[in-house]
PDB file of N, CA, C and O in Angstrom:
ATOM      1  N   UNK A1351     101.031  50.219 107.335  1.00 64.00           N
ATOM      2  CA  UNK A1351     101.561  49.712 108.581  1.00 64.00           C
ATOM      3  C   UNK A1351     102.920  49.112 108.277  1.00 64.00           C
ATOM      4  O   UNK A1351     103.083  48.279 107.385  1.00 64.00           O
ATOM      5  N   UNK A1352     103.986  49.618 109.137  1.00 67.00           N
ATOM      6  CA  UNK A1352     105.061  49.178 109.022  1.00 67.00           C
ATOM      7  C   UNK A1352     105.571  48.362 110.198  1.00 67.00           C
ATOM      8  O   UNK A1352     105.318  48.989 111.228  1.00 67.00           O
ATOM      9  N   UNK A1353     106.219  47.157 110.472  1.00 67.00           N
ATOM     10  CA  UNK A1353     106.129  46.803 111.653  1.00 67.00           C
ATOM     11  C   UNK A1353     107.598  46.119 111.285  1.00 67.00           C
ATOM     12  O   UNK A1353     107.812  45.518 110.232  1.00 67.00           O
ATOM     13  N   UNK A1354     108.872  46.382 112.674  1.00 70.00           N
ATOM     14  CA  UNK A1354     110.150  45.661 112.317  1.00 70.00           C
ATOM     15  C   UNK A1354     109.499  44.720 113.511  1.00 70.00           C
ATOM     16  O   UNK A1354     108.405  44.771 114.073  1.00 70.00           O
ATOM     17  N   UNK A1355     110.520  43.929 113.646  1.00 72.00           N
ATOM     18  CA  UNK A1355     110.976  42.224 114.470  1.00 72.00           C
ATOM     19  C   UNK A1355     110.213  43.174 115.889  1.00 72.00           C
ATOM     20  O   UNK A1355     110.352  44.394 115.979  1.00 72.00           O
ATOM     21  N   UNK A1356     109.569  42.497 116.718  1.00 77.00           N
ATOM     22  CA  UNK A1356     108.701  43.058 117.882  1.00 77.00           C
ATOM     23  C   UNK A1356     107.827  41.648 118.545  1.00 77.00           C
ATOM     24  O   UNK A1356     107.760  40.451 118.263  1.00 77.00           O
ATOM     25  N   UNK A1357     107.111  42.738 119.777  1.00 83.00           N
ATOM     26  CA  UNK A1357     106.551  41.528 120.606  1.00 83.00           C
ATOM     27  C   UNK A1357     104.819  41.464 120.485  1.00 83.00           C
ATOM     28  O   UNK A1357     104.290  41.195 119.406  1.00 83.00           O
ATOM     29  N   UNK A1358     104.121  41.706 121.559  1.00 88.00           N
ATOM     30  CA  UNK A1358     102.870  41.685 121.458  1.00 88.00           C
ATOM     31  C   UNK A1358     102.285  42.981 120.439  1.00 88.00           C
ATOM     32  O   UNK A1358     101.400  42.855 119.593  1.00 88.00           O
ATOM     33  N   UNK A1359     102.991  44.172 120.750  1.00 87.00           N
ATOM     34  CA  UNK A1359     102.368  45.185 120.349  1.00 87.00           C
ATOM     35  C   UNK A1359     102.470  45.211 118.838  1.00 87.00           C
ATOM     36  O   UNK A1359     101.687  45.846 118.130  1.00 87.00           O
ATOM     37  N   UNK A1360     103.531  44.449 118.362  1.00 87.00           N
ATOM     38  CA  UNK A1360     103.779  45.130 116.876  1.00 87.00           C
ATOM     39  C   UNK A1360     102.266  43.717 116.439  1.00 87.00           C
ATOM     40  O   UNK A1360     101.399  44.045 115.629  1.00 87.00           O
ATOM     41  N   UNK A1361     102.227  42.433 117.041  1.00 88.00           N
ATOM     42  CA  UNK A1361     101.441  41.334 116.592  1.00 88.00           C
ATOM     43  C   UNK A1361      99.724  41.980 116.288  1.00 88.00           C
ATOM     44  O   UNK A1361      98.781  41.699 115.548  1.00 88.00           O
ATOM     45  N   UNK A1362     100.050  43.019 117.393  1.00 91.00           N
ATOM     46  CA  UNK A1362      98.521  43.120 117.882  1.00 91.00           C
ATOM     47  C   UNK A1362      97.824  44.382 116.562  1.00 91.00           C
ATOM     48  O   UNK A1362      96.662  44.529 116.180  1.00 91.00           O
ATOM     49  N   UNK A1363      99.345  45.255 116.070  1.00 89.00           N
ATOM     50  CA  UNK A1363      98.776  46.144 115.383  1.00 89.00           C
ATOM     51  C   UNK A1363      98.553  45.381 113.748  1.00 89.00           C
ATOM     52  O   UNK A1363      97.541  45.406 113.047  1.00 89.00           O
ATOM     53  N   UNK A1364      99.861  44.738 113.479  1.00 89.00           N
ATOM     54  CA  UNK A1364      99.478  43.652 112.389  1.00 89.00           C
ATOM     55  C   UNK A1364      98.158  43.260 112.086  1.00 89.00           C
ATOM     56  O   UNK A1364      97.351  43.757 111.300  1.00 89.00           O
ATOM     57  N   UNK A1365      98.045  42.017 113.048  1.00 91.00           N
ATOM     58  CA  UNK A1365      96.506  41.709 112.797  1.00 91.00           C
ATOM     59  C   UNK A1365      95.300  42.467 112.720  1.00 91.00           C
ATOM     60  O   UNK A1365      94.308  42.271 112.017  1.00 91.00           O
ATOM     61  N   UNK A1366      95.627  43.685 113.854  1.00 92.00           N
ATOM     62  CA  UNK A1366      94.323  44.660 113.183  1.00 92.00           C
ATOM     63  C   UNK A1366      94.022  45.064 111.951  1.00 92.00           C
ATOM     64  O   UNK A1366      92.977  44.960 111.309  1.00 92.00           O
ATOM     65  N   UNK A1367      94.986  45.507 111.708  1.00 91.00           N
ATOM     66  CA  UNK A1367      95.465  46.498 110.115  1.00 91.00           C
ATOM     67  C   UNK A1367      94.725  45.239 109.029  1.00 91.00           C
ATOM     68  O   UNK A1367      93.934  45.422 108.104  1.00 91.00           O
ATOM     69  N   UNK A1368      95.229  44.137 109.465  1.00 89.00           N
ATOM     70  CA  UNK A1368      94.953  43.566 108.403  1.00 89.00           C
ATOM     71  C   UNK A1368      93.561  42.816 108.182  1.00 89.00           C
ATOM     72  O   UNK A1368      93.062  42.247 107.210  1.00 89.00           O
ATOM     73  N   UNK A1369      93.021  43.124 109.872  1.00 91.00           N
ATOM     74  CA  UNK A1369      91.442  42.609 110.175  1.00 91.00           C
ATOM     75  C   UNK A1369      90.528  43.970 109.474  1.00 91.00           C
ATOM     76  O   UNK A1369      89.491  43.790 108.836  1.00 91.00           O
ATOM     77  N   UNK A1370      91.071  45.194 109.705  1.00 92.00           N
ATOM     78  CA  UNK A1370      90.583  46.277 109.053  1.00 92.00           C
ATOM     79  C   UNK A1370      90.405  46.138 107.499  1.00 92.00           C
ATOM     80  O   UNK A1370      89.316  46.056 106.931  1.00 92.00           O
ATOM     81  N   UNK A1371      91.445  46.127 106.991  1.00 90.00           N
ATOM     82  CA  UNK A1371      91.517  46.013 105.790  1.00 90.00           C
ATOM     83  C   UNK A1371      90.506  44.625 105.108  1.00 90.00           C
ATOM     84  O   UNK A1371      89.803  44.842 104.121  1.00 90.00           O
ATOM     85  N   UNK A1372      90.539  43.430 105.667  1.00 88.00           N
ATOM     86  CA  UNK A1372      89.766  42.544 105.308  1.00 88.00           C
ATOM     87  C   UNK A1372      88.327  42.568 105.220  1.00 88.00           C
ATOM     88  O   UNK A1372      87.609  42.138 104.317  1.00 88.00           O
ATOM     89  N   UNK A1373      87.886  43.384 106.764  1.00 91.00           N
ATOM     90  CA  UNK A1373      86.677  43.657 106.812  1.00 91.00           C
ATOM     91  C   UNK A1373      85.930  44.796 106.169  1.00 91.00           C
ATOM     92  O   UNK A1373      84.773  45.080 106.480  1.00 91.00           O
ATOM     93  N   UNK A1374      86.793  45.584 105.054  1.00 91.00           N
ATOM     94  CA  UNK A1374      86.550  46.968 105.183  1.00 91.00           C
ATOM     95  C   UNK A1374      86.166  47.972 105.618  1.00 91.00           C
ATOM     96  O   UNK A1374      85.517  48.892 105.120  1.00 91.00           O
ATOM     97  N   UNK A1375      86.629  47.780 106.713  1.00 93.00           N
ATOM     98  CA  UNK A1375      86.664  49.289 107.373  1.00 93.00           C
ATOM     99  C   UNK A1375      87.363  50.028 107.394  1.00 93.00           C
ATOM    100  O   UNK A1375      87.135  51.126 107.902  1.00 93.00           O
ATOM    101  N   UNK A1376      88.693  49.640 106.741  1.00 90.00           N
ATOM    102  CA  UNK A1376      89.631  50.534 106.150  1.00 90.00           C
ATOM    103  C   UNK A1376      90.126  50.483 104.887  1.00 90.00           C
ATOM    104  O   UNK A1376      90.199  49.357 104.396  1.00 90.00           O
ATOM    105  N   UNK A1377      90.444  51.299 104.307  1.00 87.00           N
ATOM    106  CA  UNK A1377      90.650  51.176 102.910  1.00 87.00           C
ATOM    107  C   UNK A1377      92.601  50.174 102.967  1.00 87.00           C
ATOM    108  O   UNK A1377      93.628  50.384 103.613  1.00 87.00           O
ATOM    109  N   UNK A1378      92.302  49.414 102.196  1.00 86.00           N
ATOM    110  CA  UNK A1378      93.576  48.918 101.503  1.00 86.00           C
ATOM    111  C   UNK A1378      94.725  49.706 101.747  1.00 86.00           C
ATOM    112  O   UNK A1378      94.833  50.779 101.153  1.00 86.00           O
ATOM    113  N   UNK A1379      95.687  49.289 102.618  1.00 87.00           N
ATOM    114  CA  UNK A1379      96.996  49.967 102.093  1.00 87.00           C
ATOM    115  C   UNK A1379      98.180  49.382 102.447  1.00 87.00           C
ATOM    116  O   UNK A1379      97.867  48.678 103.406  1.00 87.00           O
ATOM    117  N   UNK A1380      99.272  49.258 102.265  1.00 88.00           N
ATOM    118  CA  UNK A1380     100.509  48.100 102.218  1.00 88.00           C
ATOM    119  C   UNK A1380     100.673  48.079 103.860  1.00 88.00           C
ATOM    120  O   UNK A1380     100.453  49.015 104.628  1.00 88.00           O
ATOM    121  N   UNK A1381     101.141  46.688 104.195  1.00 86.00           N
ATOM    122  CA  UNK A1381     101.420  46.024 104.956  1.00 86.00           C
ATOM    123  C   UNK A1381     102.410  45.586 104.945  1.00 86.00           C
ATOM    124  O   UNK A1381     102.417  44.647 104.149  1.00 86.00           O
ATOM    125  N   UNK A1382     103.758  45.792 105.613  1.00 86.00           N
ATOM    126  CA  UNK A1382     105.533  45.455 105.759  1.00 86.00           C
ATOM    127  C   UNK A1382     105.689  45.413 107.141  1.00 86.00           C
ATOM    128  O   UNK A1382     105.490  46.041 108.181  1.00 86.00           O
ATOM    129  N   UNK A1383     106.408  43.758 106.390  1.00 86.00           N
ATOM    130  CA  UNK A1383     106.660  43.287 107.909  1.00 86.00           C
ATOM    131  C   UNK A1383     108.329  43.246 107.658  1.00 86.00           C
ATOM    132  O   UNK A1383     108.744  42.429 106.837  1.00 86.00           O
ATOM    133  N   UNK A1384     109.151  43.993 108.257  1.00 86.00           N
ATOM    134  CA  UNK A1384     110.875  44.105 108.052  1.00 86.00           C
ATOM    135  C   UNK A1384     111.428  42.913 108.947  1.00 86.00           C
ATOM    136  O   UNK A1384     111.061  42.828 110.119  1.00 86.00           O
ATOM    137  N   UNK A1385     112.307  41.996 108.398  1.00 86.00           N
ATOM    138  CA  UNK A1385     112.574  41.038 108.955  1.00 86.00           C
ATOM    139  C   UNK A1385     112.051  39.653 108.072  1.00 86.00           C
ATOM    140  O   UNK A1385     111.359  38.765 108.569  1.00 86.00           O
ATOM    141  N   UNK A1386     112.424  39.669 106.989  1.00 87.00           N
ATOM    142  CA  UNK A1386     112.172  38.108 106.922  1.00 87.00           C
ATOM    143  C   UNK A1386     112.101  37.074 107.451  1.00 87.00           C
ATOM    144  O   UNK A1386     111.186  36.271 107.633  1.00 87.00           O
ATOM    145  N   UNK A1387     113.413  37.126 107.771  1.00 90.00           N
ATOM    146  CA  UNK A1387     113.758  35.338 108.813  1.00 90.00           C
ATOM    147  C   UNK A1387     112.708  35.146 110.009  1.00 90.00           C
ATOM    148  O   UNK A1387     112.047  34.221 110.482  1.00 90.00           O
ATOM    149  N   UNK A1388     112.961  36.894 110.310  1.00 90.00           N
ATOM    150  CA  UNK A1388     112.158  37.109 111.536  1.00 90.00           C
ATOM    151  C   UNK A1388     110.404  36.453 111.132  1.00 90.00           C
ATOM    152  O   UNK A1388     109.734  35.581 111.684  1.00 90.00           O
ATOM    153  N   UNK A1389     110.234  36.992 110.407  1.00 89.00           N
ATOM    154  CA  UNK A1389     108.269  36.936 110.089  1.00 89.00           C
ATOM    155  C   UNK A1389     108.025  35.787 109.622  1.00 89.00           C
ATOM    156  O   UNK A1389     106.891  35.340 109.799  1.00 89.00           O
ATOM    157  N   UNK A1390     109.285  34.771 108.697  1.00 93.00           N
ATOM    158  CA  UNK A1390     108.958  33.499 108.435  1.00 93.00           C
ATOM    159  C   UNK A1390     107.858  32.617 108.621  1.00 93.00           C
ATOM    160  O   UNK A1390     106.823  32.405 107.990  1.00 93.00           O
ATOM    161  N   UNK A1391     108.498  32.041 109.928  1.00 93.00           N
ATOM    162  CA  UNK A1391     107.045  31.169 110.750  1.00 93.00           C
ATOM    163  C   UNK A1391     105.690  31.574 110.825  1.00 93.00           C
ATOM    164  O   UNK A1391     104.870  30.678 110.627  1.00 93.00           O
ATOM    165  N   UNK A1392     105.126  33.063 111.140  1.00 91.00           N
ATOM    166  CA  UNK A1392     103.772  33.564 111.121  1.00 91.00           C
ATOM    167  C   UNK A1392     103.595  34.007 109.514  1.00 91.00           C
ATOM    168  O   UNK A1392     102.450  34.366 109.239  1.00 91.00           O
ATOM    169  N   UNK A1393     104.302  34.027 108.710  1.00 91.00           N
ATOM    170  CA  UNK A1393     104.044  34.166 106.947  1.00 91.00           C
ATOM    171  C   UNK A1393     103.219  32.060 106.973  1.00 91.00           C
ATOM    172  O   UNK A1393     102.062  31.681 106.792  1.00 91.00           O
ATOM    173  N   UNK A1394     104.334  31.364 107.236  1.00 95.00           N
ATOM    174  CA  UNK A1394     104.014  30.403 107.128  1.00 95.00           C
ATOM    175  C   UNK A1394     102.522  29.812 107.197  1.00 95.00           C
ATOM    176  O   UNK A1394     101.756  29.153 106.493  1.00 95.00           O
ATOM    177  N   UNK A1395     102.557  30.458 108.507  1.00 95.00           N
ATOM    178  CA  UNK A1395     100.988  29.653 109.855  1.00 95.00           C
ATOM    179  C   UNK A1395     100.009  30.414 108.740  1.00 95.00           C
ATOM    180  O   UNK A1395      99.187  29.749 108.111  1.00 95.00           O
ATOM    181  N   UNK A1396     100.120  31.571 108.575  1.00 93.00           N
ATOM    182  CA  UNK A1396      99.385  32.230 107.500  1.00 93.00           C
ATOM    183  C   UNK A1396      98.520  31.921 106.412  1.00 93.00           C
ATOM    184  O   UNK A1396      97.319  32.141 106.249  1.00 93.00           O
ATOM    185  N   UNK A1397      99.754  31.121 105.389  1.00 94.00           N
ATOM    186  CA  UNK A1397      99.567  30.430 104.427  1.00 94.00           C
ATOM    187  C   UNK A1397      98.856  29.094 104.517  1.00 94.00           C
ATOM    188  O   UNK A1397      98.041  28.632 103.718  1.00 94.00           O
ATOM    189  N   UNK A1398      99.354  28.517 105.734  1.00 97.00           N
ATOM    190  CA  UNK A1398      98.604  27.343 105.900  1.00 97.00           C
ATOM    191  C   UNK A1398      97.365  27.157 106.405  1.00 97.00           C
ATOM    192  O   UNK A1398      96.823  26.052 106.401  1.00 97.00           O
ATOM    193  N   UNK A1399      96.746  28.371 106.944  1.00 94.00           N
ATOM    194  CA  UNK A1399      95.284  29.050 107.304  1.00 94.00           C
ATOM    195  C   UNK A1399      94.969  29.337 106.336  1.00 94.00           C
ATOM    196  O   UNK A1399      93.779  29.023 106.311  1.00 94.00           O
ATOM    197  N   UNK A1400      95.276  29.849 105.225  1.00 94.00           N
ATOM    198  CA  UNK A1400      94.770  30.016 104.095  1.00 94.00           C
ATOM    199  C   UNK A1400      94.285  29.016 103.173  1.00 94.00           C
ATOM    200  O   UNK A1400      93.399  29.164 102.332  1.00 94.00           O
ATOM    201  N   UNK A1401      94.856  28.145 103.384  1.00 97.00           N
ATOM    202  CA  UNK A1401      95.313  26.773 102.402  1.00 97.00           C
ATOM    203  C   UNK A1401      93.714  25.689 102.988  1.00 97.00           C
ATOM    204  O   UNK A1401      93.216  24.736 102.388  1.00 97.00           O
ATOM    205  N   UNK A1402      93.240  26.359 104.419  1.00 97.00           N
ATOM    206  CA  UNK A1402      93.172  25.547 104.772  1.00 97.00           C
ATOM    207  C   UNK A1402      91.488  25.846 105.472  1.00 97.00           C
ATOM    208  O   UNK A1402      90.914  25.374 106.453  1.00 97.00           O
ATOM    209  N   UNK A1403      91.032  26.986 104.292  1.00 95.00           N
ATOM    210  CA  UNK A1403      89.802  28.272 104.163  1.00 95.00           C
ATOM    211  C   UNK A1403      89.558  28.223 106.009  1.00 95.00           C
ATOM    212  O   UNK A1403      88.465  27.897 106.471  1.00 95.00           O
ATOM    213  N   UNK A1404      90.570  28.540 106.775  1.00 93.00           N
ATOM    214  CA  UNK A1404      90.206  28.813 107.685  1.00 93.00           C
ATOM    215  C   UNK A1404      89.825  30.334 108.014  1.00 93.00           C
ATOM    216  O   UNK A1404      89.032  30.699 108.881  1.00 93.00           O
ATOM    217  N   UNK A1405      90.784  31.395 106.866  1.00 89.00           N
ATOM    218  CA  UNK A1405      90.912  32.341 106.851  1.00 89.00           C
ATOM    219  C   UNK A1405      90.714  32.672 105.282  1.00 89.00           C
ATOM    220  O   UNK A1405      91.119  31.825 104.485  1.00 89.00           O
ATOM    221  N   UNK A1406      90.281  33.526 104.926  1.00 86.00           N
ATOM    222  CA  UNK A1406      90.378  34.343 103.025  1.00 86.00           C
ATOM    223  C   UNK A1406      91.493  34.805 103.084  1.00 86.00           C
ATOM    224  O   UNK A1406      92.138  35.248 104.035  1.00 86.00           O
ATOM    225  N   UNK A1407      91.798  34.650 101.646  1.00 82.00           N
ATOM    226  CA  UNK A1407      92.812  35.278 101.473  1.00 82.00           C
ATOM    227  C   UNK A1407      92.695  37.021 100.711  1.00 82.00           C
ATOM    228  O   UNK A1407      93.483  37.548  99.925  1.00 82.00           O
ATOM    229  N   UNK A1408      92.017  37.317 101.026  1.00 75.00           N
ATOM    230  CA  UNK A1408      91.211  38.506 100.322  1.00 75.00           C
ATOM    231  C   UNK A1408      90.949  39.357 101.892  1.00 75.00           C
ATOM    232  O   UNK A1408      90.329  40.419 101.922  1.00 75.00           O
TER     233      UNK A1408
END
């Protein structure tokens, strides 16, 4: 999944891909989000869900 700077749709395919992948129902495969500055803040919220076993990081 490749996803540049976007609105609901690119959010909505993100999180699947990566709900897929977590849950296995899909096999593993890279996840790029283009836009740093852009993805910053939700990298962030991310990490701090992680930090925070609200979410696995696996």
């Amino acid at each position: 999944m490749c996803g540049n700077a976007g609105g609901y749709g690119t959010m909505d395919d993100f999180f699947e891909s990566i709900t897929m992948i977590q849950t296995g129902k899909s096999k593993k495969f890279p996840v790029i989000l283009i836009g740093k500055s852009y993805y910053l803040e939700l990298y962030e919220y991310i990490q701090k869900m992680v930090y925070e076993k609200t979410i696995s990081p696996r």
